């Protein structure tokens, strides 16, 4: 029983067309290409860089420790007044005074209590800069979809040309067989048979060229997608509606947010800063200068305090800084307006191209019907010796050309439809 089931399953799989198993959709190729393209790794790198930058800025709240060592020799130092020095000598005390060589080994610790919002503003700017970098990378990555479109629809066109070439070879082979029989029976000239045979060989040669081109396109698409693309299928006709969702617009939006964060940072520059500090050192002289003037020895010294600073220098450039940011914002708005203007022009042209291909395809169907009828009539006339083989070959070629034009117009229409989708939308839903 199990053996019978296995045989049945294998038979059913063998009945499934190869295209149905191996064909990749345009959406699958788009997604695979975006996952495979090296630029996709840049998103994670940019994210890590932003995290590192924000983390470093946040450390501004940690105590700032400064270690120092100093050795100096002074041209002069503080000394006792001469009257006081004379008085001290009278009582038997010889004041030494300060030495001109002085030494310090110290540590200063400062803790920010209030920074006026500077650290918060810096973190906001760093995150906005990271978002701008991500958006710029998305713009570059989005261009990969257009390359996939070109290769994908190129493969579709080559696939249709191969099918039409097979049909052409079949017609020529059938007529070659008929003319061979007619020539053997003396009802057709040898040159007619040779003409059709030559056209048949030319069609076989054309198939070899098409197969080579198809392999090249398939290899390029497979490399771009990072997977083996065995076959492609015609995507459905879609209608692109809704607002423009291109990554270029998202980039401009992130750039405007960055300008807004920089504008807020200007306010933080005008606020005061409050910090507490601890300072200590071991050296000579110490904080008790009078004691050091009596005896020359190193000592430990320290102080604790609070410091309030308010730098109003930012007021001098505030007006120009704000004007510069406003101008930058206007430039980004102008870029958005220009981008939307250009994409609207593209859409108008693409819509007209799509409608033009629809009209051409309607005419193509009628032309194919007429060409097929003429070709069949010519085959009948050749069988009765009314026309020669060159006329039949001409009619077969014209019929094949009409079918090729129909296939070309259909693929071009589909390509234009998905180019339009590329123009206004960065999502592929089929």
Tab-separated table of C-alpha atoms in Angstrom:
chain	number	residue	atom	x	y	z
A	1	UNK	CA	0.000	0.000	0.000
A	2	UNK	CA	2.779	2.448	0.951
A	3	UNK	CA	4.600	1.637	-2.263
A	4	UNK	CA	1.442	2.364	-4.253
A	5	UNK	CA	1.044	5.755	-2.511
A	6	UNK	CA	4.655	6.691	-3.292
A	7	UNK	CA	4.212	5.763	-6.955
A	8	UNK	CA	0.976	7.771	-7.118
A	9	UNK	CA	2.601	10.813	-5.487
A	10	UNK	CA	5.508	10.705	-7.905
A	11	UNK	CA	3.125	10.449	-10.821
A	12	UNK	CA	1.133	13.468	-9.614
A	13	UNK	CA	4.320	15.528	-9.199
A	14	UNK	CA	5.400	14.551	-12.683
A	15	UNK	CA	2.084	15.878	-14.042
A	16	UNK	CA	2.693	19.350	-12.505
A	17	UNK	CA	4.169	21.747	-15.088
A	18	UNK	CA	7.747	22.774	-14.398
A	19	UNK	CA	6.864	26.488	-14.576
A	20	UNK	CA	4.317	26.096	-11.794
A	21	UNK	CA	6.940	24.644	-9.466
A	22	UNK	CA	9.938	26.782	-10.284
A	23	UNK	CA	8.518	30.191	-11.266
A	24	UNK	CA	9.395	33.131	-9.033
A	25	UNK	CA	7.108	36.144	-8.821
A	26	UNK	CA	8.281	39.706	-9.176
A	27	UNK	CA	7.517	40.364	-5.513
A	28	UNK	CA	9.647	37.393	-4.425
A	29	UNK	CA	12.560	38.628	-6.541
A	30	UNK	CA	12.203	42.170	-5.188
A	31	UNK	CA	12.254	40.995	-1.580
A	32	UNK	CA	15.110	38.548	-2.183
A	33	UNK	CA	17.211	41.219	-3.923
A	34	UNK	CA	16.746	43.650	-1.033
A	35	UNK	CA	17.749	40.967	1.491
A	36	UNK	CA	20.742	39.908	-0.586
A	37	UNK	CA	22.131	43.295	-1.654
A	38	UNK	CA	25.248	44.206	0.409
A	39	UNK	CA	23.835	47.636	1.211
A	40	UNK	CA	21.191	46.065	3.488
A	41	UNK	CA	23.913	45.368	6.077
A	42	UNK	CA	24.445	49.099	6.420
A	43	UNK	CA	21.132	49.496	8.308
A	44	UNK	CA	22.422	47.516	11.287
A	45	UNK	CA	25.765	49.328	11.181
A	46	UNK	CA	24.089	52.743	11.187
A	47	UNK	CA	21.855	51.670	14.068
A	48	UNK	CA	24.850	50.553	16.133
A	49	UNK	CA	26.710	53.782	15.389
A	50	UNK	CA	23.709	55.805	16.581
A	51	UNK	CA	23.477	53.734	19.770
A	52	UNK	CA	27.181	54.288	20.471
A	53	UNK	CA	26.863	58.030	19.910
A	54	UNK	CA	23.803	58.357	22.172
A	55	UNK	CA	25.491	56.222	24.825
A	56	UNK	CA	28.554	58.464	24.807
A	57	UNK	CA	26.426	61.599	25.064
A	58	UNK	CA	24.487	60.105	27.992
A	59	UNK	CA	27.766	59.643	29.834
A	60	UNK	CA	27.869	63.412	30.161
A	61	UNK	CA	25.831	62.912	33.374
A	62	UNK	CA	28.600	60.836	34.920
A	63	UNK	CA	31.135	62.530	37.227
A	64	UNK	CA	33.998	64.019	35.258
A	65	UNK	CA	37.343	63.064	36.798
A	66	UNK	CA	40.546	64.967	36.016
A	67	UNK	CA	43.969	63.986	37.334
A	68	UNK	CA	46.854	66.420	37.090
A	69	UNK	CA	50.468	66.882	38.113
A	70	UNK	CA	52.212	70.243	38.096
A	71	UNK	CA	55.688	71.537	38.797
A	72	UNK	CA	56.518	75.248	38.550
A	73	UNK	CA	59.307	77.662	39.324
A	74	UNK	CA	58.189	81.231	39.946
A	75	UNK	CA	60.112	84.464	39.576
A	76	UNK	CA	58.640	85.709	42.834
A	77	UNK	CA	56.403	84.484	45.666
A	78	UNK	CA	54.425	85.994	48.502
A	79	UNK	CA	56.623	87.031	51.431
A	80	UNK	CA	56.294	88.367	54.969
A	81	UNK	CA	56.136	92.123	55.422
A	82	UNK	CA	59.560	93.411	56.500
A	83	UNK	CA	58.227	94.805	59.828
A	84	UNK	CA	56.640	91.459	60.678
A	85	UNK	CA	59.809	89.617	59.667
A	86	UNK	CA	61.907	91.880	61.935
A	87	UNK	CA	59.525	91.334	64.812
A	88	UNK	CA	59.726	87.560	64.381
A	89	UNK	CA	63.508	87.650	64.389
A	90	UNK	CA	63.525	89.620	67.650
A	91	UNK	CA	61.657	86.819	69.376
A	92	UNK	CA	64.038	84.228	67.954
A	93	UNK	CA	61.907	82.934	65.033
A	94	UNK	CA	63.383	82.933	61.543
A	95	UNK	CA	60.452	82.864	59.008
A	96	UNK	CA	61.420	80.769	55.986
A	97	UNK	CA	58.963	82.256	53.461
A	98	UNK	CA	57.588	80.454	50.399
A	99	UNK	CA	59.907	78.637	48.057
A	100	UNK	CA	59.903	79.508	44.380
A	101	UNK	CA	59.699	75.853	43.303
A	102	UNK	CA	56.173	74.511	43.839
A	103	UNK	CA	54.542	71.119	43.186
A	104	UNK	CA	51.016	69.711	42.980
A	105	UNK	CA	49.554	66.251	42.335
A	106	UNK	CA	45.776	66.497	42.364
A	107	UNK	CA	42.370	65.153	41.357
A	108	UNK	CA	39.307	67.217	40.392
A	109	UNK	CA	35.799	65.691	40.282
A	110	UNK	CA	32.881	67.597	38.742
A	111	UNK	CA	29.264	66.456	38.649
A	112	UNK	CA	26.730	68.187	36.414
A	113	UNK	CA	23.458	68.893	38.197
A	114	UNK	CA	21.684	70.918	35.522
A	115	UNK	CA	22.968	71.405	31.973
A	116	UNK	CA	20.165	73.496	30.516
A	117	UNK	CA	18.962	70.577	28.366
A	118	UNK	CA	22.205	70.304	26.390
A	119	UNK	CA	22.626	66.537	26.762
A	120	UNK	CA	18.977	65.914	25.900
A	121	UNK	CA	19.313	68.087	22.774
A	122	UNK	CA	22.530	66.356	21.720
A	123	UNK	CA	20.877	62.943	22.028
A	124	UNK	CA	17.893	64.119	19.973
A	125	UNK	CA	20.230	65.428	17.265
A	126	UNK	CA	22.240	62.167	17.251
A	127	UNK	CA	19.079	60.092	16.863
A	128	UNK	CA	17.816	62.360	14.074
A	129	UNK	CA	21.162	62.090	12.306
A	130	UNK	CA	20.895	58.310	12.600
A	131	UNK	CA	17.386	58.408	11.109
A	132	UNK	CA	18.662	60.535	8.223
A	133	UNK	CA	21.428	58.004	7.577
A	134	UNK	CA	18.911	55.144	7.590
A	135	UNK	CA	16.644	57.037	5.180
A	136	UNK	CA	19.547	57.789	2.828
A	137	UNK	CA	20.467	54.107	2.817
A	138	UNK	CA	16.850	53.188	2.043
A	139	UNK	CA	16.928	55.520	-0.970
A	140	UNK	CA	20.046	53.811	-2.312
A	141	UNK	CA	18.626	50.355	-1.650
A	142	UNK	CA	15.328	51.257	-3.363
A	143	UNK	CA	17.163	51.640	-6.691
A	144	UNK	CA	17.784	47.871	-6.612
A	145	UNK	CA	14.104	47.310	-7.363
A	146	UNK	CA	14.405	49.096	-10.694
A	147	UNK	CA	17.293	46.819	-11.670
A	148	UNK	CA	15.215	43.784	-10.723
A	149	UNK	CA	12.332	45.116	-12.843
A	150	UNK	CA	14.536	45.466	-15.925
A	151	UNK	CA	15.979	41.957	-15.618
A	152	UNK	CA	12.647	40.370	-14.703
A	153	UNK	CA	10.692	41.832	-17.621
A	154	UNK	CA	13.630	41.199	-19.936
A	155	UNK	CA	13.387	37.517	-18.998
A	156	UNK	CA	9.636	37.551	-19.623
A	157	UNK	CA	10.150	39.011	-23.088
A	158	UNK	CA	12.826	36.449	-23.949
A	159	UNK	CA	10.558	33.661	-22.724
A	160	UNK	CA	7.739	34.801	-25.016
A	161	UNK	CA	10.138	35.175	-27.943
A	162	UNK	CA	11.295	31.600	-27.421
A	163	UNK	CA	7.719	30.336	-27.456
A	164	UNK	CA	6.997	32.270	-30.652
A	165	UNK	CA	10.215	30.923	-32.163
A	166	UNK	CA	9.069	27.391	-31.357
A	167	UNK	CA	5.769	28.098	-33.127
A	168	UNK	CA	7.689	29.492	-36.108
A	169	UNK	CA	9.930	26.428	-36.241
A	170	UNK	CA	6.882	24.185	-36.138
A	171	UNK	CA	5.227	25.962	-39.085
A	172	UNK	CA	8.432	25.967	-41.130
A	173	UNK	CA	9.122	22.320	-40.305
A	174	UNK	CA	5.594	21.314	-41.378
A	175	UNK	CA	5.899	23.186	-44.666
A	176	UNK	CA	9.422	21.857	-45.172
A	177	UNK	CA	8.057	18.354	-44.784
A	178	UNK	CA	5.260	19.050	-47.275
A	179	UNK	CA	7.618	20.604	-49.833
A	180	UNK	CA	10.046	17.698	-49.441
A	181	UNK	CA	7.234	15.288	-50.312
A	182	UNK	CA	6.055	17.511	-53.185
A	183	UNK	CA	9.608	17.796	-54.543
A	184	UNK	CA	10.039	14.038	-54.455
A	185	UNK	CA	6.804	13.685	-56.431
A	186	UNK	CA	7.814	16.407	-58.879
A	187	UNK	CA	5.101	18.879	-57.909
A	188	UNK	CA	7.402	21.456	-56.328
A	189	UNK	CA	10.722	23.000	-57.276
A	190	UNK	CA	13.831	22.130	-55.328
A	191	UNK	CA	14.556	25.814	-54.681
A	192	UNK	CA	11.221	26.161	-52.874
A	193	UNK	CA	12.100	23.278	-50.592
A	194	UNK	CA	15.597	24.697	-49.982
A	195	UNK	CA	14.191	28.165	-49.223
A	196	UNK	CA	11.881	26.867	-46.498
A	197	UNK	CA	14.632	24.644	-45.111
A	198	UNK	CA	17.005	27.625	-44.927
A	199	UNK	CA	14.374	29.683	-43.087
A	200	UNK	CA	13.860	26.775	-40.699
A	201	UNK	CA	17.596	26.646	-39.949
A	202	UNK	CA	17.645	30.417	-39.433
A	203	UNK	CA	14.839	30.052	-36.886
A	204	UNK	CA	16.822	27.335	-35.088
A	205	UNK	CA	19.833	29.649	-35.065
A	206	UNK	CA	17.688	32.458	-33.643
A	207	UNK	CA	16.542	30.104	-30.845
A	208	UNK	CA	20.187	29.483	-29.906
A	209	UNK	CA	20.732	33.221	-29.571
A	210	UNK	CA	17.574	33.662	-27.486
A	211	UNK	CA	18.595	30.817	-25.164
A	212	UNK	CA	22.014	32.418	-24.642
A	213	UNK	CA	20.448	35.781	-23.815
A	214	UNK	CA	17.974	34.135	-21.447
A	215	UNK	CA	20.776	32.342	-19.580
A	216	UNK	CA	22.661	35.608	-19.170
A	217	UNK	CA	19.586	37.438	-17.856
A	218	UNK	CA	18.708	34.571	-15.518
A	219	UNK	CA	22.242	34.422	-14.106
A	220	UNK	CA	22.287	38.188	-13.488
A	221	UNK	CA	18.867	38.100	-11.799
A	222	UNK	CA	19.867	35.075	-9.712
A	223	UNK	CA	23.052	36.828	-8.582
A	224	UNK	CA	21.110	39.983	-7.724
A	225	UNK	CA	18.488	38.047	-5.747
A	226	UNK	CA	20.897	35.644	-4.097
A	227	UNK	CA	18.804	32.657	-5.132
A	228	UNK	CA	18.389	30.467	-8.195
A	229	UNK	CA	15.762	32.007	-10.485
A	230	UNK	CA	14.664	29.131	-12.690
A	231	UNK	CA	11.604	30.693	-14.266
A	232	UNK	CA	9.549	33.876	-14.054
A	233	UNK	CA	5.828	34.479	-14.370
A	234	UNK	CA	3.900	37.461	-15.665
A	235	UNK	CA	2.827	39.671	-12.753
A	236	UNK	CA	-0.804	40.736	-12.504
A	237	UNK	CA	-1.973	44.092	-13.779
A	238	UNK	CA	-2.123	46.384	-10.735
A	239	UNK	CA	-3.385	49.897	-10.253
A	240	UNK	CA	-1.129	52.202	-8.224
A	241	UNK	CA	-3.231	54.518	-6.104
A	242	UNK	CA	-2.809	56.512	-2.928
A	243	UNK	CA	-0.205	59.003	-1.854
A	244	UNK	CA	3.413	58.943	-2.891
A	245	UNK	CA	5.340	56.643	-0.567
A	246	UNK	CA	8.846	56.910	-2.010
A	247	UNK	CA	11.846	56.683	0.385
A	248	UNK	CA	13.117	60.022	-0.961
A	249	UNK	CA	10.156	61.726	0.726
A	250	UNK	CA	10.887	59.901	3.978
A	251	UNK	CA	14.484	61.115	3.749
A	252	UNK	CA	13.335	64.718	3.414
A	253	UNK	CA	10.972	64.207	6.371
A	254	UNK	CA	13.863	62.962	8.523
A	255	UNK	CA	16.053	65.868	7.409
A	256	UNK	CA	13.337	68.309	8.499
A	257	UNK	CA	13.148	66.559	11.887
A	258	UNK	CA	16.906	66.966	12.238
A	259	UNK	CA	16.603	70.707	11.611
A	260	UNK	CA	13.871	70.864	14.257
A	261	UNK	CA	16.145	69.109	16.773
A	262	UNK	CA	18.976	71.521	15.952
A	263	UNK	CA	16.613	74.464	16.436
A	264	UNK	CA	15.708	73.223	19.924
A	265	UNK	CA	19.402	72.853	20.744
A	266	UNK	CA	19.825	76.600	20.242
A	267	UNK	CA	17.563	77.232	23.250
A	268	UNK	CA	19.641	74.976	25.497
A	269	UNK	CA	22.740	77.063	24.754
A	270	UNK	CA	21.156	80.074	26.498
A	271	UNK	CA	20.415	78.312	29.784
A	272	UNK	CA	22.755	78.329	32.811
A	273	UNK	CA	24.746	75.286	33.976
A	274	UNK	CA	24.945	74.116	37.570
A	275	UNK	CA	27.522	71.650	38.849
A	276	UNK	CA	29.156	70.558	42.090
A	277	UNK	CA	32.834	69.782	42.386
A	278	UNK	CA	35.435	68.243	44.651
A	279	UNK	CA	39.069	69.227	44.254
A	280	UNK	CA	42.058	67.841	46.136
A	281	UNK	CA	45.810	67.813	45.769
A	282	UNK	CA	48.988	66.830	47.527
A	283	UNK	CA	51.864	69.261	47.178
A	284	UNK	CA	53.568	72.431	48.187
A	285	UNK	CA	52.385	75.043	48.994
A	286	UNK	CA	49.058	74.076	50.471
A	287	UNK	CA	45.940	76.086	51.060
A	288	UNK	CA	47.324	77.292	54.406
A	289	UNK	CA	49.931	79.588	52.938
A	290	UNK	CA	51.082	81.059	56.276
A	291	UNK	CA	51.904	77.623	57.623
A	292	UNK	CA	53.874	76.830	54.437
A	293	UNK	CA	55.790	80.099	54.861
A	294	UNK	CA	56.968	78.855	58.240
A	295	UNK	CA	57.988	75.346	57.188
A	296	UNK	CA	58.643	73.760	53.848
A	297	UNK	CA	56.660	70.504	53.680
A	298	UNK	CA	54.068	68.876	51.386
A	299	UNK	CA	50.461	68.599	52.586
A	300	UNK	CA	47.032	67.282	51.567
A	301	UNK	CA	44.530	69.945	50.535
A	302	UNK	CA	40.925	69.871	49.294
A	303	UNK	CA	37.750	71.835	48.691
A	304	UNK	CA	34.085	71.151	47.883
A	305	UNK	CA	31.784	73.604	46.157
A	306	UNK	CA	29.076	74.400	43.652
A	307	UNK	CA	29.531	76.268	40.409
A	308	UNK	CA	26.919	78.181	38.374
A	309	UNK	CA	27.930	79.305	34.881
A	310	UNK	CA	25.953	81.200	32.296
A	311	UNK	CA	27.557	81.807	28.929
A	312	UNK	CA	25.605	84.458	27.033
A	313	UNK	CA	27.927	84.300	24.032
A	314	UNK	CA	25.310	82.233	22.171
A	315	UNK	CA	23.147	85.359	21.997
A	316	UNK	CA	25.609	86.907	19.558
A	317	UNK	CA	25.062	84.234	16.900
A	318	UNK	CA	21.531	83.114	17.778
A	319	UNK	CA	19.799	85.191	15.106
A	320	UNK	CA	22.157	84.023	12.359
A	321	UNK	CA	21.956	80.400	13.568
A	322	UNK	CA	18.156	80.453	13.460
A	323	UNK	CA	18.174	82.070	10.015
A	324	UNK	CA	20.579	79.398	8.765
A	325	UNK	CA	18.342	76.587	10.056
A	326	UNK	CA	15.245	78.238	8.571
A	327	UNK	CA	16.999	78.459	5.215
A	328	UNK	CA	18.014	74.802	5.444
A	329	UNK	CA	14.418	73.884	6.202
A	330	UNK	CA	13.236	75.860	3.160
A	331	UNK	CA	15.752	74.014	0.984
A	332	UNK	CA	14.404	70.653	2.110
A	333	UNK	CA	10.846	71.801	1.441
A	334	UNK	CA	11.934	72.904	-2.022
A	335	UNK	CA	13.505	69.498	-2.642
A	336	UNK	CA	10.245	67.809	-1.692
A	337	UNK	CA	8.257	70.099	-3.985
A	338	UNK	CA	10.675	69.448	-6.848
A	339	UNK	CA	10.582	65.682	-6.292
A	340	UNK	CA	6.775	65.585	-6.297
A	341	UNK	CA	6.683	67.778	-9.387
A	342	UNK	CA	9.026	65.458	-11.293
A	343	UNK	CA	7.247	62.281	-10.206
A	344	UNK	CA	3.938	63.771	-11.324
A	345	UNK	CA	5.426	64.390	-14.765
A	346	UNK	CA	6.647	60.787	-14.825
A	347	UNK	CA	3.195	59.501	-13.888
A	348	UNK	CA	1.548	61.506	-16.676
A	349	UNK	CA	3.956	60.041	-19.225
A	350	UNK	CA	3.624	56.532	-17.816
A	351	UNK	CA	-0.178	56.672	-17.823
A	352	UNK	CA	-0.143	57.722	-21.471
A	353	UNK	CA	2.323	54.945	-22.334
A	354	UNK	CA	0.139	52.337	-20.623
A	355	UNK	CA	-2.965	53.456	-22.497
A	356	UNK	CA	-1.007	53.511	-25.748
A	357	UNK	CA	0.115	49.912	-25.227
A	358	UNK	CA	-3.485	48.895	-24.502
A	359	UNK	CA	-4.600	50.388	-27.824
A	360	UNK	CA	-1.722	48.741	-29.674
A	361	UNK	CA	-2.551	45.362	-28.158
A	362	UNK	CA	-6.171	45.639	-29.312
A	363	UNK	CA	-4.915	46.260	-32.860
A	364	UNK	CA	-2.323	43.492	-32.507
A	365	UNK	CA	-5.018	40.888	-31.856
A	366	UNK	CA	-6.825	41.824	-35.059
A	367	UNK	CA	-3.580	41.927	-37.061
A	368	UNK	CA	-2.623	38.445	-35.799
A	369	UNK	CA	-6.047	37.093	-36.766
A	370	UNK	CA	-5.696	38.483	-40.279
A	371	UNK	CA	-2.091	37.367	-40.698
A	372	UNK	CA	-2.956	33.855	-39.563
A	373	UNK	CA	-5.771	33.668	-42.092
A	374	UNK	CA	-3.476	34.861	-44.900
A	375	UNK	CA	-0.779	32.394	-43.897
A	376	UNK	CA	-3.213	29.465	-43.902
A	377	UNK	CA	-4.482	30.555	-47.304
A	378	UNK	CA	-0.917	30.747	-48.606
A	379	UNK	CA	-0.213	27.219	-47.367
A	380	UNK	CA	-3.225	25.996	-49.300
A	381	UNK	CA	-2.163	27.901	-52.411
A	382	UNK	CA	1.345	26.459	-52.214
A	383	UNK	CA	-0.086	22.953	-52.024
A	384	UNK	CA	-1.948	23.664	-55.271
A	385	UNK	CA	1.018	25.313	-56.930
A	386	UNK	CA	-0.574	28.749	-57.116
A	387	UNK	CA	2.270	30.562	-55.284
A	388	UNK	CA	5.933	29.816	-54.669
A	389	UNK	CA	7.650	29.161	-51.327
A	390	UNK	CA	9.030	32.687	-51.001
A	391	UNK	CA	5.507	34.088	-50.728
A	392	UNK	CA	4.621	31.529	-48.045
A	393	UNK	CA	7.807	32.310	-46.089
A	394	UNK	CA	6.949	35.992	-46.279
A	395	UNK	CA	3.472	35.369	-44.870
A	396	UNK	CA	4.810	33.092	-42.096
A	397	UNK	CA	7.387	35.739	-41.168
A	398	UNK	CA	4.783	38.510	-41.092
A	399	UNK	CA	2.504	36.420	-38.883
A	400	UNK	CA	5.382	35.698	-36.499
A	401	UNK	CA	6.353	39.368	-36.460
A	402	UNK	CA	2.777	40.320	-35.573
A	403	UNK	CA	2.775	37.862	-32.667
A	404	UNK	CA	6.171	39.142	-31.542
A	405	UNK	CA	4.872	42.706	-31.578
A	406	UNK	CA	1.848	41.633	-29.517
A	407	UNK	CA	4.106	39.989	-26.929
A	408	UNK	CA	6.441	42.993	-26.893
A	409	UNK	CA	3.563	45.415	-26.340
A	410	UNK	CA	2.164	43.277	-23.507
A	411	UNK	CA	5.507	43.022	-21.695
A	412	UNK	CA	6.195	46.725	-22.234
A	413	UNK	CA	2.778	47.558	-20.791
A	414	UNK	CA	3.419	45.420	-17.710
A	415	UNK	CA	6.866	46.947	-17.301
A	416	UNK	CA	5.410	50.448	-17.556
A	417	UNK	CA	2.725	49.578	-14.993
A	418	UNK	CA	5.352	48.427	-12.493
A	419	UNK	CA	7.590	51.368	-13.322
A	420	UNK	CA	4.661	53.570	-12.389
A	421	UNK	CA	4.306	51.637	-9.167
A	422	UNK	CA	8.026	52.160	-8.576
A	423	UNK	CA	7.559	55.897	-9.189
A	424	UNK	CA	5.041	56.489	-6.409
A	425	UNK	CA	5.178	53.537	-4.064
A	426	UNK	CA	7.888	51.531	-2.298
A	427	UNK	CA	5.692	48.563	-1.383
A	428	UNK	CA	4.967	45.552	-3.584
A	429	UNK	CA	1.737	43.767	-2.791
A	430	UNK	CA	0.364	41.347	-5.334
